[in-house]
Amino acid sequence: MRPCAARRLHGALAGRVLTRSDLRVPRYATVDLTGRTVLDVTPRGKHLLTRVEGGLTLHTHLRMDGAWRVYSDGERWSGGPAHQIRVILGTGEHTAVGYRLPVLELLRTTDESRAVGHLGPDLLGPDWDPEAALANLLADPARPLGEALLDQRNLAGIGNVYKSELCFLLGVTPWLPVGALPEDRAAKLPALAKKLLEANRDRLIRTTTGRRGQDLFVYGRAPRPCLRCRTQVRVADQGDGSRERPTYWCPNCQQGPAPAPASAQARGIRPRDGN
């Protein structure tokens, strides 16, 4: 969940009474939240917690394909076909529509830890602890850095885009074992990750470069040239423990191991939203 999306939902719903409630999954087909006030909408890592009056929390997660859209009264919905809608929450002024949500569950607010208690320190949350985050990452020194960064148990909030960009800014490949990361770069990793996420907290288009029209250093750029050295950016799949994800790097600017030539092709693919 991008923080800006959470803020849009919070701004549209928090403090307002629900006049429409439609949870379009069989388990909650009979649930009606109308008449309840939305207390707040809070991101926890890449999870979203929508708390409503009566001690209930709607827990959602976008993963790769999901999206929350907010529409003004009378505005045409444009997030996808109707059969992809999983939840509708409406007030007198706005309607929030959740499309293609792979995770949707209604919890007691007191049971939120069941959904998000496994997460590590949240880069944008009040529990952020850079020392704990770094210790979590280094606990498995043989693990590839890219995989470790995506593991939300280590630190919460980094998605596939920021994984590739962080590795580029650190000057190492995503396949470098965490334990091989030079000490000075490991020490600055938590602060650098937090800086990137905070800089993009309210942006619709993420940027790591500060250059207009060239928003990202490597993500999505294969087989175009690296913005720094003009070497062809490469892409290969890297697992995160659940699925393979496109991972981008510059073989000149980034030191460390790379995948086998058969899987590390300088191929142009259209990346999905890595979050």
Coordinates of C-alpha atoms in Angstrom, one line a residue:
M1 CA 0.0 0.0 0.0
R2 CA 1.4 3.4 -1.0
P3 CA 1.3 5.9 1.8
C4 CA -0.4 8.5 -0.5
A5 CA -3.2 6.0 -1.2
A6 CA -3.7 5.5 2.6
R7 CA -3.8 9.3 3.1
R8 CA -6.4 9.7 0.4
L9 CA -8.6 7.1 2.0
H10 CA -8.1 8.6 5.4
G11 CA -9.0 12.1 4.1
A12 CA -12.1 10.8 2.4
L13 CA -13.5 8.5 5.1
A14 CA -12.1 9.3 8.6
G15 CA -14.5 11.0 10.9
R16 CA -17.5 10.3 8.5
V17 CA -20.4 8.0 8.9
L18 CA -20.7 5.2 6.3
T19 CA -23.8 5.5 4.2
R20 CA -22.8 2.6 1.9
S21 CA -21.1 -0.7 2.7
D22 CA -20.6 -3.5 0.3
L23 CA -18.1 -6.3 1.0
R24 CA -18.1 -8.4 -2.1
V25 CA -16.6 -11.6 -0.9
P26 CA -18.7 -14.6 0.2
R27 CA -17.4 -14.6 3.8
Y28 CA -18.7 -11.1 4.4
A29 CA -21.6 -10.9 2.0
T30 CA -24.1 -10.2 4.8
V31 CA -21.9 -7.7 6.7
D32 CA -23.3 -4.2 6.8
L33 CA -21.1 -1.4 8.2
T34 CA -23.5 1.5 7.3
G35 CA -24.2 3.8 10.2
R36 CA -20.8 3.4 11.7
T37 CA -18.2 6.1 11.8
V38 CA -14.8 5.5 10.2
L39 CA -12.2 6.3 12.9
D40 CA -9.0 6.2 10.8
V41 CA -7.2 4.6 7.9
T42 CA -3.7 3.5 8.8
P43 CA -1.0 1.9 6.7
R44 CA 1.1 -0.7 8.4
G45 CA 3.9 -1.6 6.1
K46 CA 2.1 -2.5 2.9
H47 CA -1.1 -3.4 4.8
L48 CA -4.1 -1.1 5.2
L49 CA -6.2 -1.0 8.4
T50 CA -9.5 0.8 8.1
R51 CA -10.9 1.1 11.6
V52 CA -14.6 1.7 12.2
E53 CA -16.8 2.4 15.1
G54 CA -17.7 -0.7 17.2
G55 CA -14.2 -2.1 17.5
L56 CA -13.9 -3.4 13.9
T57 CA -11.0 -3.2 11.4
L58 CA -11.2 -3.8 7.7
H59 CA -7.7 -5.3 6.8
T60 CA -6.7 -5.1 3.1
H61 CA -3.5 -5.6 1.1
L62 CA -3.0 -4.7 -2.5
R63 CA -0.1 -7.0 -3.4
M64 CA 0.7 -6.6 -7.1
D65 CA -2.7 -6.0 -8.8
G66 CA -5.0 -4.4 -6.2
A67 CA -6.0 -0.8 -6.0
W68 CA -8.1 1.6 -3.9
R69 CA -9.8 4.5 -5.7
V70 CA -11.7 7.4 -4.2
Y71 CA -14.5 9.1 -6.1
S72 CA -16.5 12.2 -5.4
D73 CA -20.3 12.0 -5.4
G74 CA -21.5 11.5 -8.9
E75 CA -18.0 10.9 -10.4
R76 CA -17.7 7.9 -12.8
W77 CA -15.8 5.0 -11.4
S78 CA -12.8 4.0 -13.6
G79 CA -10.7 1.5 -11.6
G80 CA -11.8 -1.6 -13.6
P81 CA -14.9 -3.6 -14.5
A82 CA -17.6 -4.1 -11.8
H83 CA -16.7 -7.8 -11.3
Q84 CA -13.3 -6.8 -10.0
I85 CA -14.7 -4.7 -7.2
R86 CA -14.2 -6.3 -3.8
V87 CA -15.4 -3.6 -1.4
I88 CA -17.3 -0.3 -1.5
L89 CA -17.3 2.2 1.4
G90 CA -19.3 5.3 0.9
T91 CA -20.1 8.5 2.8
G92 CA -22.2 11.4 1.8
E93 CA -19.3 13.0 -0.2
H94 CA -17.0 10.3 -1.3
T95 CA -17.0 6.6 -2.2
A96 CA -13.9 4.4 -1.8
V97 CA -13.8 1.4 -4.1
G98 CA -11.3 -1.5 -3.7
Y99 CA -10.5 -3.3 -6.9
R100 CA -8.8 -6.7 -7.2
L101 CA -8.0 -6.9 -3.5
P102 CA -6.3 -10.3 -2.8
V103 CA -6.6 -9.8 0.9
L104 CA -9.8 -8.5 2.6
E105 CA -10.8 -9.5 6.1
L106 CA -12.9 -8.0 8.9
L107 CA -11.2 -8.2 12.3
R108 CA -11.8 -7.1 15.8
T109 CA -9.5 -4.1 16.2
T110 CA -8.1 -5.8 19.2
D111 CA -7.0 -8.7 16.9
E112 CA -5.1 -6.6 14.4
S113 CA -1.8 -8.2 15.5
R114 CA -3.1 -11.4 14.0
A115 CA -2.8 -9.7 10.6
V116 CA 0.2 -7.4 11.0
G117 CA 2.0 -8.5 14.2
H118 CA 4.6 -10.4 12.2
L119 CA 5.9 -7.2 10.5
G120 CA 9.2 -5.7 11.3
P121 CA 9.7 -2.0 12.1
D122 CA 7.6 0.2 9.8
L123 CA 9.7 2.7 7.8
L124 CA 6.9 5.2 7.9
G125 CA 5.3 4.2 11.3
P126 CA 5.7 5.3 14.9
D127 CA 7.5 2.0 15.7
W128 CA 10.4 2.7 13.2
D129 CA 13.7 1.4 14.7
P130 CA 16.6 1.5 12.3
E131 CA 18.9 -0.5 14.5
A132 CA 16.3 -3.3 14.9
A133 CA 15.7 -3.2 11.1
L134 CA 19.3 -3.6 10.3
A135 CA 19.8 -6.4 12.8
N136 CA 16.8 -8.2 11.2
L137 CA 18.4 -7.9 7.8
L138 CA 21.8 -9.2 9.0
A139 CA 20.4 -12.1 10.9
D140 CA 20.6 -14.3 7.8
P141 CA 23.9 -13.2 6.2
A142 CA 23.8 -15.6 3.3
R143 CA 20.4 -14.4 2.1
P144 CA 20.5 -12.2 -1.1
L145 CA 19.9 -8.5 -0.2
G146 CA 17.0 -8.1 -2.6
E147 CA 15.1 -11.0 -0.9
A148 CA 15.9 -9.7 2.5
L149 CA 14.6 -6.2 1.7
L150 CA 11.3 -7.6 0.4
D151 CA 10.7 -9.7 3.6
Q152 CA 8.3 -7.5 5.6
R153 CA 9.4 -9.4 8.7
N154 CA 12.7 -7.6 8.5
L155 CA 11.4 -4.1 7.9
A156 CA 8.0 -3.1 6.6
G157 CA 7.3 -1.0 3.6
I158 CA 9.8 -1.8 0.9
G159 CA 8.3 -3.1 -2.4
N160 CA 9.9 -4.3 -5.6
V161 CA 10.5 -0.8 -7.0
Y162 CA 12.3 0.4 -3.9
K163 CA 14.3 -2.9 -3.7
S164 CA 15.9 -2.3 -7.1
E165 CA 16.4 1.4 -6.5
L166 CA 18.0 0.9 -3.0
C167 CA 20.4 -1.7 -4.3
F168 CA 21.4 0.7 -7.1
L169 CA 22.0 3.6 -4.7
L170 CA 24.0 1.3 -2.4
G171 CA 26.1 0.2 -5.4
V172 CA 25.5 -3.5 -5.0
T173 CA 23.5 -6.1 -6.9
P174 CA 20.3 -7.5 -5.4
W175 CA 22.0 -10.9 -5.3
L176 CA 24.8 -9.9 -3.0
P177 CA 24.5 -11.8 0.3
V178 CA 23.5 -9.5 3.0
G179 CA 26.5 -10.4 5.1
A180 CA 28.8 -9.3 2.2
L181 CA 27.4 -5.7 2.2
P182 CA 30.2 -3.4 3.1
E183 CA 29.8 -2.1 6.7
D184 CA 29.6 1.5 5.8
R185 CA 26.8 0.8 3.3
A186 CA 24.9 -1.4 5.6
A187 CA 25.0 1.3 8.3
K188 CA 23.4 3.8 6.0
L189 CA 20.8 1.4 4.5
P190 CA 17.9 2.0 7.0
A191 CA 18.2 5.8 6.8
L192 CA 18.4 5.7 3.0
A193 CA 15.3 3.5 2.8
K194 CA 13.4 5.8 5.1
K195 CA 14.5 8.8 3.1
L196 CA 13.2 7.3 -0.2
L197 CA 9.8 6.4 1.3
E198 CA 9.3 9.7 3.0
A199 CA 10.2 11.6 -0.2
N200 CA 7.5 9.7 -2.0
R201 CA 4.9 9.7 0.7
D202 CA 2.6 12.0 -1.1
R203 CA 3.6 11.4 -4.7
L204 CA 1.5 9.7 -7.3
I205 CA 4.6 9.0 -9.4
R206 CA 7.6 7.7 -7.4
T207 CA 11.0 9.2 -7.9
T208 CA 14.4 8.3 -6.7
T209 CA 16.5 10.4 -9.1
G210 CA 15.1 13.9 -8.6
R211 CA 15.1 14.2 -12.4
R212 CA 11.8 15.2 -14.2
G213 CA 10.9 12.6 -16.8
Q214 CA 13.6 10.2 -15.5
D215 CA 12.0 9.2 -12.2
L216 CA 13.9 5.9 -11.4
F217 CA 17.5 4.9 -11.8
V218 CA 17.0 1.3 -13.0
Y219 CA 13.5 -0.1 -12.3
G220 CA 11.7 -0.6 -15.5
R221 CA 14.6 0.8 -17.6
A222 CA 15.9 -2.5 -19.3
P223 CA 17.3 -2.5 -21.9
R224 CA 17.8 1.2 -21.9
P225 CA 21.1 2.8 -20.7
C226 CA 21.9 3.5 -17.1
L227 CA 21.4 7.1 -16.2
R228 CA 24.8 7.3 -14.6
C229 CA 27.2 5.3 -16.8
R230 CA 25.1 4.5 -19.9
T231 CA 25.6 0.8 -19.6
Q232 CA 22.6 -1.2 -20.6
V233 CA 20.3 -1.9 -17.6
R234 CA 19.6 -5.6 -17.1
V235 CA 16.6 -7.4 -15.7
A236 CA 16.1 -10.8 -14.2
D237 CA 13.6 -12.5 -11.9
Q238 CA 14.3 -12.8 -8.2
G239 CA 12.2 -14.5 -5.7
D240 CA 10.9 -13.0 -2.5
G241 CA 9.9 -16.2 -0.9
S242 CA 6.4 -16.4 -2.5
R243 CA 6.9 -15.5 -6.2
E244 CA 9.4 -14.3 -8.8
R245 CA 9.6 -10.6 -9.4
P246 CA 11.4 -8.5 -12.1
T247 CA 14.6 -7.1 -10.7
Y248 CA 16.7 -4.4 -12.4
W249 CA 20.3 -3.5 -12.0
C250 CA 23.3 -1.9 -13.7
P251 CA 26.1 -4.4 -14.1
N252 CA 28.7 -1.6 -14.1
C253 CA 27.5 0.6 -11.2
Q254 CA 26.5 -2.3 -8.9
Q255 CA 29.1 -4.7 -7.5
G256 CA 28.3 -8.3 -6.6
P257 CA 27.0 -11.5 -8.0
A258 CA 24.4 -11.6 -10.8
P259 CA 22.0 -14.5 -11.8
A260 CA 23.1 -17.0 -14.4
P261 CA 23.2 -15.7 -17.9
A262 CA 20.2 -17.8 -19.0
S263 CA 17.9 -15.9 -16.6
A264 CA 19.7 -12.5 -16.5
Q265 CA 18.9 -11.2 -20.0
A266 CA 19.1 -7.6 -21.0
R267 CA 15.5 -7.9 -22.1
G268 CA 12.8 -5.3 -22.2
I269 CA 9.7 -6.2 -20.2
R270 CA 6.8 -4.2 -19.1
P271 CA 7.1 -4.2 -15.3
R272 CA 4.0 -4.5 -13.1
D273 CA 3.6 -2.1 -10.2
G274 CA 6.0 -3.4 -7.7
N275 CA 4.7 -1.3 -4.8

